[in-house]
Amino acid sequence: MTTVLETRNLRKDFGALKATQDVSFRLEAGARHALIGPNGAGKTTFINLLTGVLKPTSGEIFLNGDDITSVRRDRRVARGLVRTFQINQLFGKLNVAESIGLVISERRGHGRDWWRFAGKLPGIADEIAQLATDFGLDSVLDQPCAGLPYGKQRLLEIALAIAAKPKVLLMDEPAAGVPEADRHEVLDRISALPSDVSILLIEHDMDLVFNFASRISVLVGGALFAEGTTAEIANDPRVREVYLGGGDE
Amino acid sequence: MITLLFDGLAYGMLLFILSCGLAVTLGLMNFINLAHGAFAMAGGYATVILTNRLGMPFLLTLPVAFVIAAAVGWVLERTLYIRMYEKSPLDQVLFSIGLVFMAVSGVDYLMGSQQQILHLPDFLRGRVEVFGVGIGIYRTFLIVVCGVLALALQLAVTRTRFGSRLRAAVDDRRVARGVGIPVKTVFAVTFAVGSGLAGLGGALGAEILGLDPSFPLKFMVYFLIVVSVGGTSSMAGPLYASILLGVADVLGKYYVPELGGFVIYAVLVVVLVVRPQGLFARAS
Amino acid sequence: MAKTDMTPNGAKVVKIMRRPVRWSLAEIAFWLLAVASVFLLPGQHLILTEIAGLAILALSLDLILGYAGVVSLGQAAMYGVGAYAAGLYAIHVTGEPLSGLLVGAAAGAVIAFATSFLLLRGADLTRLMVTLGVAAVLFEVANKAAWLTGGADGLQGIWIDPILGLFDFDLEGHTGYVYSLTVLFVLFVIARLVVNSPFGYSLKAVRDNPLRASAVGVPVNARLVAVYTLSGAYAGIAGALFTQTQQFISLDVLSFQKSADGLMVLTIGGPGYLYGGMIGALAYKLIQDALSGFTPQYWQFWVGLLLVIFVLVGRDRPRQFVIDVMARLRGGKGGAQ
């Protein structure tokens, strides 16, 4: 198997707080990999380091073998490394079609075109429509993101990332805050993602993790604590102790 | 040269008294108050009217200038500013521009657009020779008064109960409220004192800065420079910034008059370029 | 445009994306009224020229504030430099007006590009400060470089040739108004294209959420530099137009007052839909005119008061009103089809 995303001794200090400690991590091609850990374990910090929101104190990040440690955020996206956010980060005043459309036009390298209307890019309307249909957003295409019901916002949060055609997708608690009734819709979408997209999932919901992932890494106190197949992690007594909280299912 | 440094120091101390209120307002409420100079102008006109027209002794008018500006500040804070804290910086800027316009035109209407001449008492005029260096008496007076005030402020902020509440509120408004600090009252008192100090500064500076209705606009950038260079986390920052600015301005105007106020703005831009992040470290 | 193999949802998307691009009835009516003012209000052409110039200044601000979320207290920097550049060009090179506009645009763009890097970091507070500082520096430079700019006496002796060699600038301002209105319209049409282009959408993404914009591949800083430069060119043209129609420049073109005017005008009309600057400029000048009618020297006091009230009441309201009216007209048109 080939490694698509790798970190070597990645470290991030916030003053005295060691948010990420010497994390050496590999994500394999086509992986369905989950990153779990108790609150404050540094999972989101790790994602922020991978995507360039934060600069690491030391260590390197490789994407498909290239060192991307000092590559700009938007260039990482262009290289196929895309994320979703734990708290929705949408474009409040734009409607659903426009939001998805701008991601597509940017991906296709039209982001600097100022001399033609966005809707006239060839084929863009169909691509927007397809993605919106896939994510159950076709009924709200013309509504501003800020006014969408939370479940739809959560789906759009993921749809925007997919519109960037990721090769590696980092998902930060995609089902966070989604009411039970809408949860299956979000989960279905995640399961239906193409198998050639390598996915790293951060999640609290253990049902979701065990259903989705084939490999699991456990982060505790900013350091990698354990890693293995789903079964190995599920049966690791140390993991059960620090994270799963002993015997309760 | 030493005379110039001395003048610069006096000028800087004066700038500090004028702008320290703005530093606190900005640090505490995250509010760009472009109308800060209007309070200084209020104090300046109070002193000019009281001395020139009513014949009150100059020294006696200074506390009056403070009280008047503080009272105006208190009333405006309670009635208008308090509604602006939660609004965007753009709203705050527009709001305070509106106030500046009103102040400028209002004073123009009441007092006329001409430069006001303040008659200083004889004992504050002239200069003395100390070791062959000419020292202006009024400049000395300014340095002493402003120095004492700066010291008093520093002590008030670091040593008193109110000071610790103020610092707590600057650090984190929500937490301060949570532990029972009456943040609203702290805001109002601070705003009033800051306005009062500006008023006092306006009164003290009426003679050397000049006083006409455009005062708030003319010195707005100076105040903002002091605040942005000095930061808002302590009293010392704005003080050093004021002195630096005062000395740089006086020296610049003397040695390279063709550049004029340019030196000042250049200082601002250099600081902005070198430390763009550090300027408003407290602004979230 | 309509493709036969388009899915129903695809057709729906095309319709949605076209909506801001189609000229609504309200828009057409607006420009017809503007054209009508040329013929119906010949006595008002001087003030209308000022309104058009102010509208372009506000439009330049709208590009950065309304579409990229960048606040500025220093638009006068680009306006003033554009004005001086056009004035010096007219004196030393040629009085040909159209190339003068381009010179103004280039000057404004250069200043904006050079200072845009100061805006990339820092929040609104810092940006307001930086832009204010830059304008203050340029004001002082122009003040001291009297050998070039005329300093406090102003730049005199500007002579502008007839437009296209045909239309001479007249004292009643007829030519000036038609010229200004044409420039405004052309700049508006370009702005309308830009804000609805892929580039424009990436700006709106930056405005609404810079963090997410970068996370979907938008190079945020590059886009901000680009739009700030474009805005500078617009402001420079506004300044050049001022020079050409007034044939005199004072330091006022670089003053804080000028920046504040632009910002006030835009916020009165409302940012983010391109018409705000024009509506705001009209409202602002009418208010100013009315006020200076009964209190010639102190009208600024009342403008200040109105501004304070306007902000306290909530400056969204007038804009919301206009948007509602436009939506109603657009809806009415859709129903008629």
Coordinates of N, CA and C in Angstrom, one line a residue, chain B residues 70-195:
Chain B
A70 N -15.0 65.4 31.6 CA -15.4 64.1 32.2 C -16.9 64.0 32.2
A71 N -17.5 65.1 32.6 CA -19.0 65.1 32.6 C -19.6 64.8 31.3
V72 N -19.1 65.5 30.3 CA -19.6 65.3 28.9 C -19.3 63.8 28.5
G73 N -18.1 63.3 28.8 CA -17.8 61.9 28.5 C -18.8 60.9 29.2
W74 N -19.0 61.2 30.5 CA -19.9 60.3 31.3 C -21.3 60.3 30.6
V75 N -21.8 61.5 30.3 CA -23.2 61.5 29.8 C -23.2 60.8 28.4
L76 N -22.3 61.1 27.6 CA -22.3 60.5 26.2 C -22.1 58.9 26.3
E77 N -21.3 58.5 27.3 CA -21.0 57.1 27.4 C -22.3 56.4 27.8
R78 N -23.0 57.0 28.8 CA -24.2 56.4 29.3 C -25.4 56.4 28.3
T79 N -25.4 57.4 27.5 CA -26.5 57.6 26.6 C -26.3 57.0 25.2
L80 N -25.1 57.2 24.7 CA -24.8 56.8 23.3 C -23.8 55.7 23.1
Y81 N -22.6 55.9 23.7 CA -21.5 54.9 23.5 C -21.9 53.5 23.9
I82 N -22.7 53.5 25.0 CA -23.0 52.2 25.5 C -23.8 51.3 24.5
R83 N -24.5 52.0 23.6 CA -25.2 51.3 22.6 C -24.4 50.8 21.4
M84 N -23.1 51.3 21.4 CA -22.3 51.0 20.3 C -21.3 49.8 20.5
Y85 N -21.1 49.4 21.8 CA -20.1 48.4 22.1 C -20.2 47.1 21.3
E86 N -21.4 46.7 21.1 CA -21.6 45.4 20.5 C -21.6 45.5 18.9
K87 N -21.6 46.7 18.4 CA -21.6 46.9 17.0 C -20.3 46.7 16.3
S88 N -20.3 46.6 15.0 CA -19.0 46.4 14.3 C -18.1 47.6 14.3
P89 N -16.8 47.4 14.1 CA -15.9 48.5 14.0 C -16.3 49.5 13.0
L90 N -16.9 49.1 11.9 CA -17.3 50.1 10.9 C -18.4 51.0 11.5
D91 N -19.4 50.4 12.2 CA -20.4 51.2 12.9 C -19.8 52.2 13.9
Q92 N -18.8 51.7 14.6 CA -18.2 52.5 15.7 C -17.5 53.7 15.0
V93 N -16.8 53.4 13.9 CA -16.1 54.5 13.3 C -17.0 55.5 12.7
L94 N -18.1 55.1 12.1 CA -19.1 56.0 11.5 C -19.7 56.8 12.6
F95 N -20.1 56.2 13.7 CA -20.7 56.8 14.8 C -19.8 57.9 15.3
S96 N -18.5 57.6 15.5 CA -17.6 58.6 16.1 C -17.2 59.7 15.1
I97 N -17.2 59.3 13.8 CA -17.0 60.4 12.8 C -18.2 61.4 12.9
G98 N -19.4 60.9 13.1 CA -20.6 61.7 13.2 C -20.4 62.7 14.4
L99 N -19.9 62.1 15.5 CA -19.7 63.0 16.7 C -18.7 64.1 16.4
V100 N -17.6 63.7 15.7 CA -16.5 64.6 15.4 C -17.1 65.8 14.6
F101 N -17.9 65.4 13.6 CA -18.5 66.5 12.7 C -19.3 67.4 13.5
M102 N -20.1 66.8 14.4 CA -21.0 67.7 15.3 C -20.2 68.6 16.2
A103 N -19.1 68.0 16.7 CA -18.3 68.8 17.6 C -17.6 69.9 16.8
V104 N -17.1 69.6 15.7 CA -16.3 70.6 14.9 C -17.3 71.8 14.5
S105 N -18.4 71.4 13.9 CA -19.4 72.4 13.5 C -20.0 73.2 14.6
G106 N -20.3 72.4 15.7 CA -20.9 73.0 16.9 C -20.0 74.1 17.5
V107 N -18.7 73.8 17.6 CA -17.8 74.7 18.2 C -17.6 75.9 17.3
D108 N -17.5 75.6 16.0 CA -17.4 76.6 15.0 C -18.5 77.6 15.1
Y109 N -19.7 77.1 15.3 CA -20.9 77.9 15.4 C -20.9 78.8 16.7
L110 N -20.5 78.2 17.8 CA -20.5 78.9 19.0 C -19.3 79.8 19.2
M111 N -18.2 79.4 18.8 CA -17.0 80.2 19.1 C -16.3 80.8 17.9
G112 N -16.7 80.5 16.7 CA -16.1 81.0 15.5 C -14.9 80.1 15.1
S113 N -14.5 80.2 13.9 CA -13.5 79.3 13.4 C -12.0 79.7 13.6
Q114 N -11.9 80.9 14.3 CA -10.5 81.4 14.4 C -9.7 80.7 15.5
Q115 N -8.4 80.7 15.4 CA -7.5 80.2 16.4 C -7.7 80.9 17.7
Q116 N -7.9 80.2 18.8 CA -8.0 80.8 20.2 C -6.7 81.1 20.8
I117 N -6.5 82.3 21.3 CA -5.3 82.6 22.0 C -5.5 82.5 23.5
L118 N -4.6 81.7 24.1 CA -4.8 81.5 25.6 C -3.7 82.4 26.2
H119 N -4.2 83.3 27.2 CA -3.3 84.2 27.9 C -2.7 83.4 29.1
L120 N -1.5 83.0 29.0 CA -0.9 82.3 30.1 C -0.5 83.3 31.2
P121 N -0.6 82.9 32.5 CA -0.1 83.9 33.5 C 1.4 84.1 33.3
D122 N 1.8 85.3 33.8 CA 3.2 85.7 33.6 C 4.2 84.7 34.1
F123 N 3.9 84.1 35.3 CA 4.9 83.2 35.9 C 5.2 81.9 35.1
L124 N 4.3 81.6 34.1 CA 4.5 80.4 33.3 C 5.2 80.8 32.0
R125 N 5.4 82.1 31.7 CA 5.9 82.4 30.4 C 7.5 82.6 30.5
G126 N 8.0 82.7 29.3 CA 9.4 82.9 29.2 C 10.3 81.6 29.4
R127 N 11.6 81.9 29.4 CA 12.4 80.7 29.5 C 13.6 81.1 30.4
V128 N 14.2 80.1 31.0 CA 15.4 80.3 31.8 C 16.6 79.6 31.3
E129 N 17.8 80.1 31.6 CA 19.0 79.4 31.2 C 19.5 78.5 32.3
V130 N 19.6 77.2 32.0 CA 20.2 76.3 32.9 C 21.4 75.6 32.3
F131 N 22.6 75.9 32.8 CA 23.8 75.4 32.2 C 23.9 75.8 30.7
G132 N 23.5 77.0 30.4 CA 23.6 77.4 29.0 C 22.5 76.9 28.1
V133 N 21.6 76.1 28.7 CA 20.5 75.6 27.8 C 19.2 76.3 28.1
G134 N 18.6 76.8 27.0 CA 17.3 77.5 27.2 C 16.2 76.5 27.5
I135 N 15.5 76.8 28.7 CA 14.4 75.9 29.1 C 13.2 76.7 29.2
G136 N 12.1 76.3 28.5 CA 10.9 77.1 28.6 C 10.2 76.7 29.9
I137 N 9.7 77.8 30.6 CA 9.1 77.5 31.9 C 7.8 76.7 31.7
Y138 N 7.0 77.1 30.7 CA 5.7 76.4 30.5 C 6.0 74.9 30.2
R139 N 7.0 74.7 29.4 CA 7.4 73.3 29.0 C 7.7 72.5 30.3
T140 N 8.5 73.2 31.2 CA 8.8 72.5 32.4 C 7.6 72.2 33.2
F141 N 6.7 73.2 33.3 CA 5.4 73.0 34.0 C 4.7 71.8 33.4
L142 N 4.6 71.7 32.1 CA 3.9 70.6 31.4 C 4.5 69.3 31.8
I143 N 5.9 69.2 31.8 CA 6.5 67.9 32.1 C 6.2 67.5 33.5
V144 N 6.3 68.5 34.4 CA 6.0 68.2 35.8 C 4.6 67.7 36.0
V145 N 3.6 68.5 35.5 CA 2.2 68.2 35.7 C 1.9 66.8 35.0
C146 N 2.3 66.6 33.8 CA 2.0 65.4 33.1 C 2.7 64.2 33.7
G147 N 3.9 64.5 34.2 CA 4.7 63.4 34.8 C 4.0 62.9 36.1
V148 N 3.6 63.9 36.9 CA 2.9 63.5 38.1 C 1.6 62.8 37.8
L149 N 0.9 63.2 36.8 CA -0.4 62.6 36.4 C -0.1 61.1 35.9
A150 N 0.9 61.0 35.1 CA 1.3 59.7 34.5 C 1.6 58.7 35.7
L151 N 2.3 59.2 36.7 CA 2.7 58.4 37.8 C 1.4 58.0 38.6
A152 N 0.6 59.0 38.8 CA -0.7 58.8 39.6 C -1.5 57.8 38.8
L153 N -1.6 57.9 37.5 CA -2.4 56.9 36.7 C -1.8 55.5 36.9
Q154 N -0.5 55.4 36.8 CA 0.1 54.1 36.9 C -0.2 53.5 38.3
L155 N -0.1 54.3 39.3 CA -0.4 53.8 40.7 C -1.9 53.4 40.8
A156 N -2.7 54.3 40.2 CA -4.2 54.0 40.2 C -4.5 52.7 39.6
V157 N -3.8 52.4 38.5 CA -4.1 51.2 37.7 C -3.6 50.0 38.4
T158 N -2.4 50.1 39.0 CA -1.7 48.9 39.6 C -2.0 48.7 41.0
R159 N -2.3 49.8 41.8 CA -2.4 49.7 43.2 C -3.8 49.7 43.8
T160 N -4.8 50.3 43.1 CA -6.1 50.4 43.7 C -7.0 49.3 43.3
R161 N -8.1 49.2 44.1 CA -9.1 48.2 43.8 C -9.7 48.4 42.4
F162 N -10.0 49.7 42.2 CA -10.6 50.0 40.9 C -9.7 49.6 39.7
G163 N -8.4 49.9 40.0 CA -7.4 49.5 39.0 C -7.4 48.0 38.7
S164 N -7.5 47.2 39.7 CA -7.4 45.8 39.5 C -8.7 45.3 38.8
R165 N -9.8 45.9 39.1 CA -11.1 45.6 38.4 C -10.9 46.0 36.9
L166 N -10.3 47.2 36.7 CA -10.2 47.7 35.3 C -9.3 46.7 34.5
R167 N -8.2 46.3 35.2 CA -7.3 45.3 34.4 C -8.0 44.0 34.2
A168 N -8.8 43.6 35.1 CA -9.5 42.3 34.9 C -10.5 42.5 33.7
A169 N -11.2 43.6 33.7 CA -12.1 43.8 32.6 C -11.4 43.9 31.3
V170 N -10.2 44.5 31.2 CA -9.5 44.6 30.0 C -9.1 43.2 29.5
D171 N -8.6 42.4 30.5 CA -8.2 41.0 30.2 C -9.3 40.2 29.5
D172 N -10.4 40.2 30.2 CA -11.5 39.4 29.7 C -12.8 39.9 30.3
R173 N -13.6 40.6 29.5 CA -14.8 41.2 29.9 C -15.8 40.2 30.5
R174 N -15.9 39.1 29.9 CA -16.9 38.1 30.3 C -16.6 37.5 31.7
V175 N -15.3 37.1 31.8 CA -14.8 36.6 33.0 C -15.0 37.6 34.2
A176 N -14.6 38.8 33.9 CA -14.7 39.9 34.9 C -16.2 40.0 35.4
R177 N -17.1 40.0 34.4 CA -18.5 40.1 34.8 C -18.9 38.9 35.6
G178 N -18.3 37.7 35.2 CA -18.7 36.5 35.9 C -18.3 36.5 37.4
V179 N -17.1 37.1 37.7 CA -16.7 37.2 39.1 C -17.2 38.4 39.8
G180 N -18.2 39.0 39.3 CA -19.0 40.0 40.0 C -18.4 41.5 39.9
I181 N -17.6 41.7 38.9 CA -17.1 43.1 38.7 C -18.2 43.9 37.9
P182 N -18.6 45.0 38.4 CA -19.6 45.8 37.7 C -19.0 46.4 36.5
V183 N -18.9 45.6 35.4 CA -18.2 46.1 34.2 C -18.8 47.4 33.7
K184 N -20.1 47.5 33.7 CA -20.7 48.7 33.1 C -20.2 50.0 33.8
T185 N -20.2 49.9 35.2 CA -19.7 51.0 35.9 C -18.2 51.3 35.7
V186 N -17.5 50.2 35.6 CA -16.0 50.4 35.3 C -15.9 51.1 33.9
F187 N -16.7 50.6 33.0 CA -16.6 51.3 31.6 C -16.9 52.8 31.8
A188 N -18.0 53.1 32.4 CA -18.4 54.5 32.5 C -17.4 55.4 33.2
V189 N -16.9 54.9 34.3 CA -15.9 55.7 35.1 C -14.7 55.8 34.3
T190 N -14.2 54.7 33.7 CA -13.0 54.8 32.9 C -13.2 55.8 31.7
F191 N -14.3 55.7 31.0 CA -14.6 56.6 29.9 C -14.5 58.0 30.4
A192 N -15.2 58.3 31.5 CA -15.3 59.6 32.0 C -13.9 60.2 32.4
V193 N -13.1 59.3 33.1 CA -11.8 59.8 33.5 C -10.9 60.0 32.2
G194 N -11.0 59.1 31.3 CA -10.3 59.2 30.0 C -10.6 60.5 29.3
S195 N -11.9 60.8 29.2 CA -12.4 62.0 28.6 C -11.9 63.2 29.4

